[in-house]
XYZ file of C-alpha atoms in Angstrom:
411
model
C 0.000 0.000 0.000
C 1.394 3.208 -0.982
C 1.023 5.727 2.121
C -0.459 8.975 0.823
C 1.056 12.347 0.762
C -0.245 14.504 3.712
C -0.033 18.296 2.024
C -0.258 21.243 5.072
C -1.235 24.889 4.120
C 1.538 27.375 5.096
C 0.506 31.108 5.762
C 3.745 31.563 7.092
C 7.273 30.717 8.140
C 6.329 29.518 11.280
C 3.025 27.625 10.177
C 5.499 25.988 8.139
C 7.422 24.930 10.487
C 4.250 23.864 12.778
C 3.232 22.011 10.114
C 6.366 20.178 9.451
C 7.421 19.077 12.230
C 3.721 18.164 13.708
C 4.373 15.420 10.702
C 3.064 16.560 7.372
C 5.467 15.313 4.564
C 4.121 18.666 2.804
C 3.322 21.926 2.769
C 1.773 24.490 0.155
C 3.023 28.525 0.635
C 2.690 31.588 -1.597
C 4.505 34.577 -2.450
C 3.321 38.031 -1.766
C 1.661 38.181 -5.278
C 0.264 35.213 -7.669
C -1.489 33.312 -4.885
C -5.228 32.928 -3.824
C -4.711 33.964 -0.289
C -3.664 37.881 -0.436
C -4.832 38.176 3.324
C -3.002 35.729 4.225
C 0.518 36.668 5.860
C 2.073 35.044 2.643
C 6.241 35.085 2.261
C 8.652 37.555 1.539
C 11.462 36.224 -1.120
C 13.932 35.516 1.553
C 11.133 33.776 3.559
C 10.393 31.465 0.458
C 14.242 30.343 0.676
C 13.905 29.652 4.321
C 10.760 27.546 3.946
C 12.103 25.733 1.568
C 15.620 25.041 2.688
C 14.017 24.265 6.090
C 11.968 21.385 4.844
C 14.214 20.284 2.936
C 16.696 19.491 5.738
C 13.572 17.597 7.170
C 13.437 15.346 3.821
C 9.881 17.181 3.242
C 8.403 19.096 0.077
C 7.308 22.454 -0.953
C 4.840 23.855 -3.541
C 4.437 27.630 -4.305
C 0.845 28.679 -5.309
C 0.830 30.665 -8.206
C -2.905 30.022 -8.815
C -4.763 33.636 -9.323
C -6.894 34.081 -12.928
C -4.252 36.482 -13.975
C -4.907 40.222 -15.799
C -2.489 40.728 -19.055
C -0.584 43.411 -15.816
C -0.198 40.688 -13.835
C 1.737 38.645 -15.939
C 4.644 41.567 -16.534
C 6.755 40.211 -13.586
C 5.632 36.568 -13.601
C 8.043 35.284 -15.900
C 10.964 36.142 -12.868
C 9.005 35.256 -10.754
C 8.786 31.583 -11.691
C 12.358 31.207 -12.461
C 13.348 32.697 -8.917
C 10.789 29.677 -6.997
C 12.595 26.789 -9.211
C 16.018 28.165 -8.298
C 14.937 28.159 -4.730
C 14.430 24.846 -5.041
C 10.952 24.877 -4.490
C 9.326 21.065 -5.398
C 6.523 22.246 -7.663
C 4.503 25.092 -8.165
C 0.707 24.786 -8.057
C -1.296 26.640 -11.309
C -4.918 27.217 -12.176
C -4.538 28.852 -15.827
C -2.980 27.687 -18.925
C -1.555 30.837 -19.524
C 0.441 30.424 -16.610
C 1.058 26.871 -17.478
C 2.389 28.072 -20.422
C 4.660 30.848 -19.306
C 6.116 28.030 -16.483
C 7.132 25.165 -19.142
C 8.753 28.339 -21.251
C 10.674 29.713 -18.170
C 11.257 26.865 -16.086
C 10.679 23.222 -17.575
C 12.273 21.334 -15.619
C 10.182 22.039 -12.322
C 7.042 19.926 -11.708
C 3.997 21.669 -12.497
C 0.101 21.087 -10.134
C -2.698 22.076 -11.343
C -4.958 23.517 -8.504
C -8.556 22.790 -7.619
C -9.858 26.077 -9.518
C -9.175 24.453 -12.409
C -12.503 22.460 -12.059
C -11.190 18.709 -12.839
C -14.230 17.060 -12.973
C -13.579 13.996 -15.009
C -10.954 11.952 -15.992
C -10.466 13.473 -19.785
C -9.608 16.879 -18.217
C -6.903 15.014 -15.934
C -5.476 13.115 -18.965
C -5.305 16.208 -20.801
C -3.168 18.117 -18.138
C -1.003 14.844 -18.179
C -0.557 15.096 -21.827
C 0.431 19.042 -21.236
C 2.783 17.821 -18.857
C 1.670 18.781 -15.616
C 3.057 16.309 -12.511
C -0.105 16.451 -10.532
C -3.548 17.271 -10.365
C -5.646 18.674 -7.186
C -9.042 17.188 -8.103
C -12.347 19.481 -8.206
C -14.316 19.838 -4.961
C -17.168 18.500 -5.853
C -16.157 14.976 -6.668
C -17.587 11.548 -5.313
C -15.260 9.353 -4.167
C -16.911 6.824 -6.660
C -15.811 9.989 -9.322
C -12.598 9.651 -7.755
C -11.774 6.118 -8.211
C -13.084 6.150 -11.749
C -10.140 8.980 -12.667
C -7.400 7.076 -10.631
C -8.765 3.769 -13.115
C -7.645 5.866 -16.247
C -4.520 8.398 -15.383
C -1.271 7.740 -13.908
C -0.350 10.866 -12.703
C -0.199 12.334 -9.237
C -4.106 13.091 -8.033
C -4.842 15.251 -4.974
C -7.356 16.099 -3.124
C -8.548 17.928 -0.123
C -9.311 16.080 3.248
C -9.897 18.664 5.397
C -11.032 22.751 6.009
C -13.066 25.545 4.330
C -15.638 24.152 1.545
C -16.429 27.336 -0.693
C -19.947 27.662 -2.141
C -19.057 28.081 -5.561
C -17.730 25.882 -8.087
C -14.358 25.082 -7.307
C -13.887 28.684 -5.449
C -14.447 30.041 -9.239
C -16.687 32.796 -7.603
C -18.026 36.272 -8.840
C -20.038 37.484 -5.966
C -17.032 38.903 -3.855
C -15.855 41.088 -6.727
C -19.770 42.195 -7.339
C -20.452 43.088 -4.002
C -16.727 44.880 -2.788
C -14.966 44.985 -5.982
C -12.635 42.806 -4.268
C -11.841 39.698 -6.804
C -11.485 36.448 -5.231
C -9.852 35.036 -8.309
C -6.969 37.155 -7.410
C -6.577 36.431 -4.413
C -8.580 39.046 -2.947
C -12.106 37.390 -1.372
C -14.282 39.060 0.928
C -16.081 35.889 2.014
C -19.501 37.429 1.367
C -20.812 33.776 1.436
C -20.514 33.963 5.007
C -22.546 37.062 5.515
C -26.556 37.385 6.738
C -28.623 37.802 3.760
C -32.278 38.699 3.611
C -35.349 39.084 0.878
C -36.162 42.874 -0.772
C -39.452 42.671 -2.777
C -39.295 44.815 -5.779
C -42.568 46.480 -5.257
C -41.477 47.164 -1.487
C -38.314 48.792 -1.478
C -36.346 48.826 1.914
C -38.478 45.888 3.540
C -36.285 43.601 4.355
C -37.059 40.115 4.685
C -35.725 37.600 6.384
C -35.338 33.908 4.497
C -35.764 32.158 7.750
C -37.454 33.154 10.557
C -34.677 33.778 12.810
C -33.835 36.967 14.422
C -29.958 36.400 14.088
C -30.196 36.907 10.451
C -29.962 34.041 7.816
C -26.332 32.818 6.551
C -27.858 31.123 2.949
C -24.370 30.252 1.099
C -22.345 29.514 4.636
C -20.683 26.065 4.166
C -19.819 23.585 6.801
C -16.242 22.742 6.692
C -15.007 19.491 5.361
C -13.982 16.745 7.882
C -13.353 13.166 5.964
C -11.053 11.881 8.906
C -13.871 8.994 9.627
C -13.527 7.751 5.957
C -9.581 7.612 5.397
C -9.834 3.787 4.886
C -11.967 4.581 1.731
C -9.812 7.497 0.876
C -6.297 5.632 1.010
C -7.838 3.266 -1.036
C -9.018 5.142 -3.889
C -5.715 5.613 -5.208
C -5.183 9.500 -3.941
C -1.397 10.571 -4.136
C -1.515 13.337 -1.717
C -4.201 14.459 1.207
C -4.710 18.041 1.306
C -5.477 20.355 4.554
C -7.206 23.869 3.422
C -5.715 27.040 6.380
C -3.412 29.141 5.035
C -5.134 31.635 6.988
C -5.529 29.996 10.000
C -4.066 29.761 12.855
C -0.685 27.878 13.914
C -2.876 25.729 16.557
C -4.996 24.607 13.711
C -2.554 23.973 11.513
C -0.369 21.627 14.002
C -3.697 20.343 15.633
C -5.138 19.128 12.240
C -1.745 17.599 10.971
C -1.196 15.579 14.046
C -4.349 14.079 13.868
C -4.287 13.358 10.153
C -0.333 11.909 10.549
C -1.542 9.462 13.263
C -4.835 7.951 11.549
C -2.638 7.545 8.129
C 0.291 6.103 10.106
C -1.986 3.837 11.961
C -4.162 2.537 9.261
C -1.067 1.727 6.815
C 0.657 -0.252 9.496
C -2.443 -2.308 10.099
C -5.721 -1.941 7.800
C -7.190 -4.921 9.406
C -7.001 -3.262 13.152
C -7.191 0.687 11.967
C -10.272 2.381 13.941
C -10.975 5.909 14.304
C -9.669 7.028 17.762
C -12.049 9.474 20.316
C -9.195 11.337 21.300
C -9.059 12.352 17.166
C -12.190 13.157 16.622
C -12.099 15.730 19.867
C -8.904 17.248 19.352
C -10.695 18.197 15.856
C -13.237 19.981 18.105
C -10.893 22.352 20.044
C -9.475 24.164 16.766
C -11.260 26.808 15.282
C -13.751 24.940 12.687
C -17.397 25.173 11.974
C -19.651 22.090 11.922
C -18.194 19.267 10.206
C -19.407 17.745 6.616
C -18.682 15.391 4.270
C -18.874 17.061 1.399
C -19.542 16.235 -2.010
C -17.961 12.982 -1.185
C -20.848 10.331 -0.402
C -23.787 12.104 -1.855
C -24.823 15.562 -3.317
C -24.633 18.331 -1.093
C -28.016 19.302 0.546
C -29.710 21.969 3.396
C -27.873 19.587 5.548
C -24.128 20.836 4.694
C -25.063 24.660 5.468
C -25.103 26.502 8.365
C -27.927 29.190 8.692
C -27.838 30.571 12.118
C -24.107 31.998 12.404
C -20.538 32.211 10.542
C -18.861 32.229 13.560
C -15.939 29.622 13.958
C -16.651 26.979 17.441
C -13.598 25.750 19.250
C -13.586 24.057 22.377
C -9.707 25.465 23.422
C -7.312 28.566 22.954
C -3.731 27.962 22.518
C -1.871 30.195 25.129
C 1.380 29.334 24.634
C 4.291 27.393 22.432
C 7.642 26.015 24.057
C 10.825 27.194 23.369
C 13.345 24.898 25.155
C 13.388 22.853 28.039
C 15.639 21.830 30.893
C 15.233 17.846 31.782
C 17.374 18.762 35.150
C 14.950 21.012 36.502
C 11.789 20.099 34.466
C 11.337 23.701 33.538
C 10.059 24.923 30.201
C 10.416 28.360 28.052
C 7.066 29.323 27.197
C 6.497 32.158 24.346
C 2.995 33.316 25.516
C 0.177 33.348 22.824
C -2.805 34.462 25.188
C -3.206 35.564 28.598
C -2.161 33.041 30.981
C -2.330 32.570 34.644
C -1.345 30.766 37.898
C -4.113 27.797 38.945
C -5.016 27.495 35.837
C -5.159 23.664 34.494
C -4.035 23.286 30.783
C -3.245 20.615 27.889
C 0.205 20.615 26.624
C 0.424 18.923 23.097
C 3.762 17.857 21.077
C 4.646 16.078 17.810
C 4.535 12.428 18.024
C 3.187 12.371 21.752
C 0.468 11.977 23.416
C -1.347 15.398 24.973
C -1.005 15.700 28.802
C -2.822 17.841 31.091
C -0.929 20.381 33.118
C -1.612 22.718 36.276
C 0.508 25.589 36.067
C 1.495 25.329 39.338
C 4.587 28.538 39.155
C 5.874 31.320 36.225
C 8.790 33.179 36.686
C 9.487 36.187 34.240
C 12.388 36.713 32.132
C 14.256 37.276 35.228
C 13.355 34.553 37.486
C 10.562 36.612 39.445
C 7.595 34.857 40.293
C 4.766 36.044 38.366
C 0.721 34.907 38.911
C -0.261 36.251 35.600
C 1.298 36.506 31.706
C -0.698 39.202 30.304
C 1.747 40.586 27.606
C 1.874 38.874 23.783
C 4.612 37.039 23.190
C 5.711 37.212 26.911
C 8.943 34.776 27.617
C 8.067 32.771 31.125
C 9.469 29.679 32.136
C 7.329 27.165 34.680
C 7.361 23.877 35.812
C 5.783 20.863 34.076
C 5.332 17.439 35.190
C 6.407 15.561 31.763
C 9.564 16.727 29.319
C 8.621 19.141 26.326
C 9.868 19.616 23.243
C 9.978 22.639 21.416
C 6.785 24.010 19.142
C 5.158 21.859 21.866
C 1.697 23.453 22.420
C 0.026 24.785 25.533
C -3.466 25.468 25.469
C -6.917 25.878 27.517
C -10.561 25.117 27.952
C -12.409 27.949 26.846
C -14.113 27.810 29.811
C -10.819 29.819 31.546
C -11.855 33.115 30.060
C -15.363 32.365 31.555
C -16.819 31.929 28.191
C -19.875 28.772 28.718
């Protein structure tokens, strides 16, 4: 059994590294221009460099987005642009339009070429075709069965991808028009407003100014929001249709996600391939899924057509069940202190969850802190604060602390 690709989303250098080293073999990253996350922190030149050379001293891949619709001014410093990422060293680049496909085998043939999901692969004639162009690798449309799935894997040999996990978008493929309509902001460019995640309500023609609402709900009426996609209870099916590579959507969220989600993903792939016959989804999985930021969970397009059932009408807020407060620096095993780098207010008494690569998660009571010069402190209220305090088991660094959201007295 060949054990499938697990592809992270990168926002940044240190997502990256979360990522990484939380076990993805993967991770996909843009430049400040040419990618379909503008809003995301993205990566500087030099930043591109260290990403790469950084997984690559893991023995770990990187692929470079470069999948906007481009404008004829867009494509002015493209060319250099290219040709910079495959002297990087960068492992592929992932594309969405032929013209860019076109200008990439000109400038830079030799690097491996994806072509993204907004290029609406639907079947298995469009895949061949890509093949035929020469692209390495194909990230499969959204909207696919599985049983559409295993069909295209039947009749191409190249790399398929698709995604696993994260954000569904209600449009086809993300190929949507209603951002740049409504805020002139084109999400095709990178640039999306999310307006499918607004409250929406009726205006009859004849009654100007009346608003009304869809449902009858006085919190408004969310009619395009998505549930996000969840497909960890079906990775027996998934591994066995033939998928290269599993893909994680979050480039714009947060580092906890993006280490959370990984480590969860790693150890259900790890553990089925060793042992198909004894592989069961784990509890502990499916909860640690519930303490990132995520809305309600779906399937997708995956098992059946999308219905009422995959939207979410009363709210596009995110749920979580835990904040992450802090990530470790170092450790001394002679004392059993840790360096904590504090990501929210934390304070003494309160009872937290540390979680590490590879590990199992432990709960902790922080017991002490001491500032960055050994005074005893009850409370780290500053971001980014350096404290060290005791813990009861060894850490690692980009080990993770984090709390019940309970802490900040939220229900």
């Amino acid at each position: 059994m060949k054990k499938p690709e697990l592809l992270a989303p990168a926002g940044n250098l240190e997502k990256l590294k979360m990522a990484l080293i939380y076990g993805a073999d993967a991770v996909y990253m843009s430049g400040k221009a040419f990618g379909l996350r503008a809003f995301s922190d993205n990566f500087e030149q030099e930043e591109l460099k260290q990403g790469i050379d950084f997984a690559h001293r893991l023995g770990k891949k990187t692929y470079i987005t470069i999948n906007i619709f481009p404008h004829n001014d867009d494509l002015t410093d493209l060319p250099d642009y290219i040709k910079s990422v495959a002297a990087m060293g960068a492992d592929g680049i992932i594309v969405s339009d032929l013209g860019v496909f076109r200008i990439a085998r000109q400038v830079a043939p030799a690097l491996p070429i994806h072509i993204s999901t907004q290029a609406n692969s639907t079947n298995w004639s469009t895949v061949e075709f890509w093949q035929e162009l020469g692209a390495s690798r194909v990230v499969l449309a959204r909207e696919l069965s599985l049983a559409d799935i295993r069909l295209i894997r039947e009749k191409v040999d190249l790399d398929l991808e698709a995604f696993v996990h994260g954000a569904m978008c209600m449009s086809y493929s993300g190929r949507c028009l209603i951002s740049n309509y409504l805020t002139g902001r084109d999400a095709n460019r990178g640039e999306c407003a999310q307006p499918c995640r607004w409250k929406y309500h009726l205006m009859e023609e004849s009654r100007p100014g009346v608003y009304l609402p869809v449902l009858e709900d006085e919190r408004g009426t969310y009619i395009f929001n998505s549930k996000d996609l969840c497909l960890l209870n079906h990775l027996p099916e998934l591994i066995e249709s033939g998928l290269n590579s599993f893909k994680i959507e979050g480039r714009m969220k947060s580092v906890h996600y993006v280490a959370t989600v990984v480590k969860v993903y790693r150890e259900a792939i790890d553990s089925y391939v060793s042992s198909p016959a004894n592989f069961h989804v784990k509890q502990d999985w499916l909860e640690e899924l519930q303490k990132v930021s995520h809305r309600e969970y779906t399937t997708g397009f995956y098992f059946n057509k999308t219905s009422e059932q995959d939207q979410i009408y009363t709210s596009s807020s995110y749920i979580q069940s835990h904040d992450f407060v802090g990530l470790v620096k170092d450790y001394n095993p002679a004392t059993g202190m840790a360096v904590i780098e504090q990501r929210n207010n934390m304070k003494v008494g309160e009872e937290i969850e540390i979680m590490q690569p590879g590990q199992e998660t432990f709960i902790q009571s922080i017991n002490a802190m001491f500032d960055a010069d050994g005074t005893p402190i009850e409370v780290a209220p500053h971001p980014q604060q350096i404290v060290t305090m005791p813990v009861s088991k060894p850490v690692v660094p980009y080990a993770m602390l984090r709390r019940p959201e309970r802490w900040q007295g939220r229900p």
